[in-house]
Coordinates of C-alpha atoms and ligand atoms in Angstrom, one line a residue:
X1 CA -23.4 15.1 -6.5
X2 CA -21.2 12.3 -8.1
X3 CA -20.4 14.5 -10.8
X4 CA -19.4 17.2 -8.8
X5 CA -16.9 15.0 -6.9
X6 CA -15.3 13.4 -9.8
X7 CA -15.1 17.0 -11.6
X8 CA -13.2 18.0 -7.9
X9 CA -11.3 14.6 -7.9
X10 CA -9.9 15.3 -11.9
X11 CA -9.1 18.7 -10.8
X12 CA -6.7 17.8 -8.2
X13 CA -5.6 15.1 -9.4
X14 CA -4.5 16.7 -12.5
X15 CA -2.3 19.5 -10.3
X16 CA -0.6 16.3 -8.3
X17 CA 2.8 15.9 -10.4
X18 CA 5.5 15.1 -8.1
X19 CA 8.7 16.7 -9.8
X20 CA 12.3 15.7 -9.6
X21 CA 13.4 19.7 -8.7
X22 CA 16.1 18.6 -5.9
X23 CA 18.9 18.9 -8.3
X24 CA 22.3 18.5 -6.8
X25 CA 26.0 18.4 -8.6
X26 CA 27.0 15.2 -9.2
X27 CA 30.4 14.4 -7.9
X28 CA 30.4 10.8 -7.5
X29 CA 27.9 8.6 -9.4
X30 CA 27.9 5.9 -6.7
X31 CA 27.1 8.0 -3.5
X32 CA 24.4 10.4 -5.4
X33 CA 21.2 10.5 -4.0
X34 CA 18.2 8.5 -5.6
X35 CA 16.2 10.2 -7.8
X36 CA 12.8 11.6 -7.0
X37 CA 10.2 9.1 -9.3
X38 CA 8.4 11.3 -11.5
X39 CA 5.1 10.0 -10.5
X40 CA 1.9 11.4 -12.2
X41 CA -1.5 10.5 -10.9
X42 CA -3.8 10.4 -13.9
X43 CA -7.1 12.6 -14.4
X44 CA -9.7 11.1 -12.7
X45 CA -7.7 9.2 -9.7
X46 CA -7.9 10.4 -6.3
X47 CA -4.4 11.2 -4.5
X48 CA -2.3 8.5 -3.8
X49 CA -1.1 7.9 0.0
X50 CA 2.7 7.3 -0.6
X51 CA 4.2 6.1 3.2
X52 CA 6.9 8.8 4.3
X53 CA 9.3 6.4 5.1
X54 CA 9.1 4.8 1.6
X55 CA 9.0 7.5 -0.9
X56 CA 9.7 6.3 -4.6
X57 CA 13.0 6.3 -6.2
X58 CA 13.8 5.7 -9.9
X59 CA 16.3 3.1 -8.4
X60 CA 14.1 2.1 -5.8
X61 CA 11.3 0.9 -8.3
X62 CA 14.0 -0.1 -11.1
X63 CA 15.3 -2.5 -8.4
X64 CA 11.7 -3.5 -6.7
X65 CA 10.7 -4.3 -10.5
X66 CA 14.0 -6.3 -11.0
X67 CA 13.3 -8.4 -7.6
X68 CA 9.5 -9.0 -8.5
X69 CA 10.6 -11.0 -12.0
X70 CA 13.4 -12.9 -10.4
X71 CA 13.0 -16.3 -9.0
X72 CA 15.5 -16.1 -7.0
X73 CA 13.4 -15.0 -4.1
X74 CA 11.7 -18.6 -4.2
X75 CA 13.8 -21.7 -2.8
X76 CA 14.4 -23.5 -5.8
X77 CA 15.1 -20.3 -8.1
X78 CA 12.4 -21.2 -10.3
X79 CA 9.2 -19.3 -9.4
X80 CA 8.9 -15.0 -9.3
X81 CA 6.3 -12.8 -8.0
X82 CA 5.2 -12.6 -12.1
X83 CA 5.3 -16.3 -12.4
X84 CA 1.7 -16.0 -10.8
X85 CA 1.1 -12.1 -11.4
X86 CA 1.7 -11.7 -15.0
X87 CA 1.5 -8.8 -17.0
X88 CA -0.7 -9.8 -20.2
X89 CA -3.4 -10.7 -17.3
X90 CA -3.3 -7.5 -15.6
X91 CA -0.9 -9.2 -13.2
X92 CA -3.7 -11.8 -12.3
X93 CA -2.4 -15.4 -12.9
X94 CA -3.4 -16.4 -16.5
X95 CA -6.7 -18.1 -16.4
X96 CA -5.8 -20.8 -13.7
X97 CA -8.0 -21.0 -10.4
X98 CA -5.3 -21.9 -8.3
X99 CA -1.6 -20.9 -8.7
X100 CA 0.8 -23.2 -8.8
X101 CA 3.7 -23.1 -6.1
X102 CA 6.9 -24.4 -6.5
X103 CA 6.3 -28.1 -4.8
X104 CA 3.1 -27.9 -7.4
X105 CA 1.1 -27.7 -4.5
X106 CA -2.2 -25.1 -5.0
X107 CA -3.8 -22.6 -2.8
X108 CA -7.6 -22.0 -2.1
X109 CA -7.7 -19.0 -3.3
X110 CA -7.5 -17.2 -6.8
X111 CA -4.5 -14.4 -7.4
X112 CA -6.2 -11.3 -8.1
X113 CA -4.9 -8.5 -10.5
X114 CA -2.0 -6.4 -9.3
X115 CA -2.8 -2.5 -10.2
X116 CA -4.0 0.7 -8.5
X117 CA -2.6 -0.9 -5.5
X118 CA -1.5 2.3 -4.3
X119 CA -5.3 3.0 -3.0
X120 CA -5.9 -0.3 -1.8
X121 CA -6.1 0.1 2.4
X122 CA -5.5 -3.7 3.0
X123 CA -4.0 -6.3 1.3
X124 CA -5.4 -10.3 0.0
X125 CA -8.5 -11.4 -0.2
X126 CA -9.0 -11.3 3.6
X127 CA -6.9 -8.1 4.2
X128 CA -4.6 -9.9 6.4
X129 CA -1.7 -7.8 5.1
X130 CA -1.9 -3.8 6.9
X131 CA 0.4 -2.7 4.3
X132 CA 1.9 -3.1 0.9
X133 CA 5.1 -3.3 2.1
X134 CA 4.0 -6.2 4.9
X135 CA 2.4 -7.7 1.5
X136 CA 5.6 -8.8 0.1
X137 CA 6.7 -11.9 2.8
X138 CA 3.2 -13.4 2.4
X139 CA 4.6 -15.3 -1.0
X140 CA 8.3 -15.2 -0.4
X141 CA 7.9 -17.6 2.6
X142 CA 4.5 -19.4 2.4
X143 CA 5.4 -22.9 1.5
X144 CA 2.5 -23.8 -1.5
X145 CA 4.1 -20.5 -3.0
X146 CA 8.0 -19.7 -2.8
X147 CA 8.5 -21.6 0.0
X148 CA 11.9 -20.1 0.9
X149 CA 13.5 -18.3 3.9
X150 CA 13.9 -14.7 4.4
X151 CA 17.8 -15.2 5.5
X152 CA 18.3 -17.7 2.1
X153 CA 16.5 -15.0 0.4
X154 CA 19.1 -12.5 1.8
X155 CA 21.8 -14.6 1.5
X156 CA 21.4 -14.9 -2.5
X157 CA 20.5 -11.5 -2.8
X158 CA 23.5 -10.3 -1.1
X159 CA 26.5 -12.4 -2.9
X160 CA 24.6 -11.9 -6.3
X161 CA 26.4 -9.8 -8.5
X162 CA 24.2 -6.9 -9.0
X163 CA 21.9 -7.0 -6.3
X164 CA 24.0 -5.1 -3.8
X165 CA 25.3 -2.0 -5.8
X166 CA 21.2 -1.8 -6.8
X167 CA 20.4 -1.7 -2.8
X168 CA 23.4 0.9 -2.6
X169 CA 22.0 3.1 -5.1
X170 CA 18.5 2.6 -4.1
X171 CA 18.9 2.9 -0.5
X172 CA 22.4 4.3 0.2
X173 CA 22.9 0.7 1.8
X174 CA 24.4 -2.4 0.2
X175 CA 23.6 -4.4 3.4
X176 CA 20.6 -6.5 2.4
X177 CA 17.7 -6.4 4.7
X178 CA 14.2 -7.9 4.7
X179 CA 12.5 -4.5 4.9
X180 CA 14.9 -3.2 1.8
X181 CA 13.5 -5.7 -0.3
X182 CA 9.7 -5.0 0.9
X183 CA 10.3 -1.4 0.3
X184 CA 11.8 -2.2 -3.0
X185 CA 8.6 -4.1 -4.4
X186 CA 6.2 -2.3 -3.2
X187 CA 7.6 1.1 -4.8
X188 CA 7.6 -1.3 -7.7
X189 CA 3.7 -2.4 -7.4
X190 CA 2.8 1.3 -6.9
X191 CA 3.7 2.7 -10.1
X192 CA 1.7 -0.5 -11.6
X193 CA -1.4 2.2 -12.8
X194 CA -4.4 1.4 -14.9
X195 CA -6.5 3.9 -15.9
X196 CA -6.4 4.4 -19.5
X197 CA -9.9 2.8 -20.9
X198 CA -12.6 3.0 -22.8
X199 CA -14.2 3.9 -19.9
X200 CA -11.9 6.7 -18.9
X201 CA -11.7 8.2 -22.6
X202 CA -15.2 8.3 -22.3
X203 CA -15.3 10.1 -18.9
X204 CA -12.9 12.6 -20.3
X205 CA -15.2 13.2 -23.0
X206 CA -13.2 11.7 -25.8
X207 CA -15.3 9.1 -27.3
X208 CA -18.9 7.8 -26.5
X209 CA -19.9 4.6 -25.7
X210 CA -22.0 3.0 -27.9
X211 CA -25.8 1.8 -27.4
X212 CA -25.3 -1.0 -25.2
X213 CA -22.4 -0.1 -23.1
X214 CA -24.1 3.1 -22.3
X215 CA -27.0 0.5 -21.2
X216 CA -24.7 -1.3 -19.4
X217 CA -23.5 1.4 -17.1
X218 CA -27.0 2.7 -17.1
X219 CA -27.4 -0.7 -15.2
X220 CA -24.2 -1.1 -12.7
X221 CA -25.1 2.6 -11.5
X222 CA -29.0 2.2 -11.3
X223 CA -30.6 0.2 -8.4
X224 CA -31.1 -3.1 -10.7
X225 CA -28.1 -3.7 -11.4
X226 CA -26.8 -2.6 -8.1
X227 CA -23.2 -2.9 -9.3
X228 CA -21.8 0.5 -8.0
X229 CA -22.9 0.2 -3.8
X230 CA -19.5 -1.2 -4.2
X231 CA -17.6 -1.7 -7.4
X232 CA -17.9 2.4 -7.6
X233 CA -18.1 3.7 -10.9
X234 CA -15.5 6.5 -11.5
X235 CA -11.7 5.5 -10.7
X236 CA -11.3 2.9 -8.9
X237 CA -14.0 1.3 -9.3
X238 CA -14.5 -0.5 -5.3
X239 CA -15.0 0.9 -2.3
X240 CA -12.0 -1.3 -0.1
X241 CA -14.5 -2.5 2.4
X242 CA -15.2 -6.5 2.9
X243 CA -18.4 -7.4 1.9
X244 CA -20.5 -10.3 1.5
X245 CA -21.6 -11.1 -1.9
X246 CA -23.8 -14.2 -1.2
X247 CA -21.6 -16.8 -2.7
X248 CA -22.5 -19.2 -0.5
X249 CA -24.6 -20.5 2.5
X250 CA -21.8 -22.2 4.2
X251 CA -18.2 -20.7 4.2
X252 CA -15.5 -22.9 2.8
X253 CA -13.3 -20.0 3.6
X254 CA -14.5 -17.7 5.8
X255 CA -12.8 -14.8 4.5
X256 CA -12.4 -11.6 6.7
X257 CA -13.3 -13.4 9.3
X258 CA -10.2 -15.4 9.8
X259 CA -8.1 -12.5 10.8
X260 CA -10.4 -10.3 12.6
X261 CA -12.7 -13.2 14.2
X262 CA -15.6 -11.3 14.5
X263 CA -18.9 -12.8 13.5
X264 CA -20.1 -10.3 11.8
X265 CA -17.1 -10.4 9.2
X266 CA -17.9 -14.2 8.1
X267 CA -17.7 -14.7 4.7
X268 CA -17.0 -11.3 3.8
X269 CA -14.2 -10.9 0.8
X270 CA -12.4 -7.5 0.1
X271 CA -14.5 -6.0 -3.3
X272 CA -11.9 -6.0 -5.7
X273 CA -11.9 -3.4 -8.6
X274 CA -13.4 -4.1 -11.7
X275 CA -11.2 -2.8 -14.2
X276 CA -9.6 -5.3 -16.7
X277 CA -11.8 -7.8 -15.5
X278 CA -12.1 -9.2 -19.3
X279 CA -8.4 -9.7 -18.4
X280 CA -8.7 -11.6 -15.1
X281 CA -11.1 -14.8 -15.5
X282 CA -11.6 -16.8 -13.3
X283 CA -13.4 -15.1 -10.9
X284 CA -14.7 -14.8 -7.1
X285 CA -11.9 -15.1 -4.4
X286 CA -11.5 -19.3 -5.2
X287 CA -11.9 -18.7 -8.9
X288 CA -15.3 -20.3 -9.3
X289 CA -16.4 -18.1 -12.2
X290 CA -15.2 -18.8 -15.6
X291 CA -16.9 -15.9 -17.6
X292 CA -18.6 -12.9 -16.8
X293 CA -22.0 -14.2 -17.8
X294 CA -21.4 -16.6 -14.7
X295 CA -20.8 -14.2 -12.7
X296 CA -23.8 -12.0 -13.8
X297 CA -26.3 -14.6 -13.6
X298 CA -24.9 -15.4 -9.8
X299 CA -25.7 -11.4 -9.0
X300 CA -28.9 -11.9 -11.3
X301 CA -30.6 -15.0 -9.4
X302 CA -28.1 -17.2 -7.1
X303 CA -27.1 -15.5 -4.3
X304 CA -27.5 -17.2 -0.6
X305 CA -29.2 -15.4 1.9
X306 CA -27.3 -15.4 5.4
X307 CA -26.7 -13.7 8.4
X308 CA -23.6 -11.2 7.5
X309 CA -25.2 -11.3 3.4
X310 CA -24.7 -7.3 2.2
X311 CA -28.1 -5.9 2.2
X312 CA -28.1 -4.7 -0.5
X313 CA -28.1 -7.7 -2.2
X314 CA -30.5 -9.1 0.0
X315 CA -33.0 -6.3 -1.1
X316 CA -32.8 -7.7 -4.7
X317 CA -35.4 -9.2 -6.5
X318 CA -34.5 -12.6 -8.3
X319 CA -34.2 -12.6 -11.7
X320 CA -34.4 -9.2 -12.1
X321 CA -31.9 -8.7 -15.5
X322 CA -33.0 -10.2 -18.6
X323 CA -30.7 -11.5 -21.2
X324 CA -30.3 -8.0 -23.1
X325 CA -29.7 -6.4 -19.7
X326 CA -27.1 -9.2 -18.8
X327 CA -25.3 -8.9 -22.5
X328 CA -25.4 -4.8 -21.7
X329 CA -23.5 -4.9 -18.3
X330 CA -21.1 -7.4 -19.9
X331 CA -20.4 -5.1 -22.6
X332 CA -19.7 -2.2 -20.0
X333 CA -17.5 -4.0 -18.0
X334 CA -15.6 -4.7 -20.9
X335 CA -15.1 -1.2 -21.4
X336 CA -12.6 -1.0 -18.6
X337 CA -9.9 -2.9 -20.4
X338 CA -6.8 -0.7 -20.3
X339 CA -4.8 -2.3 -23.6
X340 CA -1.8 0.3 -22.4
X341 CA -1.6 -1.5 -19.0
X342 CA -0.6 -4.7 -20.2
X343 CA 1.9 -3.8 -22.6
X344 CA 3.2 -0.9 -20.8
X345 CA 6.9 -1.4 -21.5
X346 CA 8.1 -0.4 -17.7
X347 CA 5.7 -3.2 -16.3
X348 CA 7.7 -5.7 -17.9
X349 CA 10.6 -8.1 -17.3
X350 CA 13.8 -5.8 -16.8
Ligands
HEC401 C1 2.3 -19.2 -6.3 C2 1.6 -18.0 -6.8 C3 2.0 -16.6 -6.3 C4 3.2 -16.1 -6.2 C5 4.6 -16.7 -6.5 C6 3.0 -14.7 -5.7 N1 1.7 -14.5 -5.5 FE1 0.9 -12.7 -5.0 N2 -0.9 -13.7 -4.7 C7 -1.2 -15.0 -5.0 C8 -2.5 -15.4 -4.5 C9 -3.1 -16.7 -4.7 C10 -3.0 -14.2 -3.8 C11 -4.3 -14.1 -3.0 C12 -4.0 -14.6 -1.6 C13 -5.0 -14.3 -0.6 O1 -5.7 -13.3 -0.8 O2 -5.1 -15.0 0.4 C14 -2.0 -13.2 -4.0 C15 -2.1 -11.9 -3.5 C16 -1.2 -10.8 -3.7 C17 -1.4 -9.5 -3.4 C18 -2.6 -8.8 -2.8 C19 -3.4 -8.0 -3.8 C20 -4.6 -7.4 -3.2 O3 -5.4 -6.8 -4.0 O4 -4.9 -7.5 -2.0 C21 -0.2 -8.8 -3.7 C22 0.1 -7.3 -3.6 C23 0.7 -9.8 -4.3 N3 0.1 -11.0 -4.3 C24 2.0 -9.5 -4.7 C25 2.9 -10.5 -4.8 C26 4.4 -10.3 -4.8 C27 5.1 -9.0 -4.6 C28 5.0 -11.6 -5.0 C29 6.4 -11.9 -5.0 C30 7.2 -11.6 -3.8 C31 3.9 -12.5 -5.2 N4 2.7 -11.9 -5.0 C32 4.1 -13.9 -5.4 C33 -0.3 -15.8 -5.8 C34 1.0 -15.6 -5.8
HEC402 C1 -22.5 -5.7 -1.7 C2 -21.4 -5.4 -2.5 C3 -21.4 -5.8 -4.0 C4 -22.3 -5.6 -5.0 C5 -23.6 -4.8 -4.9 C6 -21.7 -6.2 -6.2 N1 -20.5 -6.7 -5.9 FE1 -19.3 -7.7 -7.2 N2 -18.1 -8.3 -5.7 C7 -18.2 -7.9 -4.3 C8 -17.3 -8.6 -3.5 C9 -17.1 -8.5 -2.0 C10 -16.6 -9.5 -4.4 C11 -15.6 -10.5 -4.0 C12 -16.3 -11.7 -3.4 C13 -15.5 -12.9 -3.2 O1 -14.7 -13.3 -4.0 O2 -15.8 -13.6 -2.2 C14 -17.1 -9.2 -5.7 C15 -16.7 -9.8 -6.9 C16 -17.1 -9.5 -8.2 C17 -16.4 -9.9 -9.4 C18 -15.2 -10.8 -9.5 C19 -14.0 -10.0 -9.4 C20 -12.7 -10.7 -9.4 O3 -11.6 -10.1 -9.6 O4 -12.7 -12.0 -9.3 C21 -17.1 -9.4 -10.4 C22 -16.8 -9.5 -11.9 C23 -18.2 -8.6 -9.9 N3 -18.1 -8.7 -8.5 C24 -19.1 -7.8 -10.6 C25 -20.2 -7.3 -10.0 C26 -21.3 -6.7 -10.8 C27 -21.4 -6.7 -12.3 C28 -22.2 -6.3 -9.9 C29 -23.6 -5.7 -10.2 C30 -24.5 -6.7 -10.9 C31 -21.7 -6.5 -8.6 N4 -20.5 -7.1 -8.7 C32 -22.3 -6.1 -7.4 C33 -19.1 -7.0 -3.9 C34 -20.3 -6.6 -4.5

């Protein structure tokens, strides 16, 4: 049955190429239209939902990806969005727990990776962001990160030198507004793909895995493990739904809870995807995982029984991987490395 939906998924994913075809004559350079961003989905990714009102642009992203590495959108002009999403981390934060803002005041809560956002359905830890586009104020204004104003924001943006012509030729508006520059970045973050892996080339039947990754998958798939209920195998590897995990017994941060205050969400963290996670140590929504063996042996013997605990984590038994099982699901999960991500040249610093 899973097969037959991922063969189905590849299949339509591989006809879903949106073209540049509108081609008009091109009188005037500065009033042409933007263009069209030739965006492919790759084999094995379901269809991306693109919002009609912010379809991409090659000058929308070239300008989203411009704003994202400047540090002008903090109030000191020393801290970007990739001062704490950085590339060679797969847009996680380097291997702090807690990123540092630019009063040097931390958070509580670990920045995760920054890819396949495109299929995310809500946005932080919590999902207390609807949108990717709503995304984007979060940091710009929250005082332990960038800590500046949207109308100092604007007001930089708009007498810089280059920022209005790229809002002109983006937008067809050099008038700088707060929803231009969400737009902007989040065209930006959804072209940020990952999907090139072992794990993929294996899935498209291009190399094997060896002995113990096989294992290791055999194992995140299989009901001791009991990985893929919902980091699901295949392409994006979660299922976007807040779950608790049975990290603790008492909430330090309650998690989903907080911004739907229903009971039943307490505790509960959005599963995040676990591709590149060699890349994105430390782990767990507060970064209280250092390696992957931590985290293993936590899902292997230390989880905390509560009232909103998934169950099926509560059906496990204790101790149920030994050493060579836990050494096998590591050596999966480091199959879904994507080396291209990370030094993809049109990720980097304009
Ligand atoms: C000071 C460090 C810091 C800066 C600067 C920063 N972020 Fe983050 N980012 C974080 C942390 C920490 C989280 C997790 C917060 C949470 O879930 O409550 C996060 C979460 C996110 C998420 C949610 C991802 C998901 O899977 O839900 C996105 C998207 C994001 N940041 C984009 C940005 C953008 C765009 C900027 C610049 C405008 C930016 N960040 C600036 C630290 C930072
Ligand atoms: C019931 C759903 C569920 C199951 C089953 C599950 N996870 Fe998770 N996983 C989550 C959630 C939710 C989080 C985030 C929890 C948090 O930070 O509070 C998470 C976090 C993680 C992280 C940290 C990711 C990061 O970016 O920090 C790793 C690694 C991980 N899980 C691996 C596994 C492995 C391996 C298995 C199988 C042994 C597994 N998970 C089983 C739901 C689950």
């Amino acid at each position: 049955m899973r097969l037959l939906k991922f063969t189905f998924l590849f299949l339509i994913s591989s006809i879903m190429v949106y073209s540049c075809k509108k081609e008009k004559p091109i009188k005037d350079l500065e009033n042409r239209d933007p263009i069209p961003f030739n965006f492919i989905i790759p084999a094995g990714m379901p269809p991306m939902f693109i919002p009609a009102d912010n379809p991409l642009t090659v000058e929308g992203v070239a300008l989203g990806r411009k704003l994202f590495y400047d540090p002008v959108l903090s109030a000191n002009n020393t801290l970007s969005c990739a001062g704490c999403h950085r590339q060679n981390f797969a847009f996680a934060d380097s291997t702090l727990q807690f990123s540092v803002g630019i009063t040097g005041a931390t958070g509580t809560r670990n920045a995760p990776a920054l890819f396949n956002l495109g299929w995310e359905k809500k946005f932080f830890w919590d999902g207390g962001a609807a949108t990717l586009e709503d995304q984007v104020i979060g940091p710009i204004t929250n005082p332990i990160e960038m800590h500046d104003t949207l109308t100092k924001v604007i007001a930089k943006l708009q007498k810089h030198s280059l920022y209005p012509p790229m809002f002109k030729k983006a937008f067809g508006s050099d008038s700088i507004t707060t929803k231009l520059i969400m737009k902007a970045i989040a065209q930006f973050e959804r072209t940020l793909i990952s999907a090139n892996s072992k794990y993929d080339e294996y899935k498209q039947g291009k190399i094997k895995l060896d002995e113990q990754e096989w294992n290791g998958m055999q194992l995140f798939i299989g009901e001791k493990g009991d990985c893929n209920h919902c980091h699901v195998l295949g392409s994006t590897f979660t299922d976007f739904e807040f779950r608790n995990n049975g990290l603790d017994s008492v909430f330090a941060d309650e998690g989903r809870y907080r911004i739907t205050l229903n009971p039943d969400d307490m505790g509960k963290f959005k599963t995040p995807t676990l591709r590149n996670i060699a890349l994105t140590a430390p782990y767990m929504h507060d970064g209280r995982f250092k390696t992957l063996k931590e985290v293993i042996n936590f899902y292997n013997s230390d989880f905390h029984l509560t009232a909103t605990l998934d169950p099926n984590i509560a059906l496990q038994k204790r101790g149920r991987l030994n050493p060579i099982e836990i050494n096998d699901l590591i050596a999966f999960l480091n199959t879904l490395t994507d080396k291209d991500f990370v030094s993809n040249v049109n990720f980097s610093k304009p």
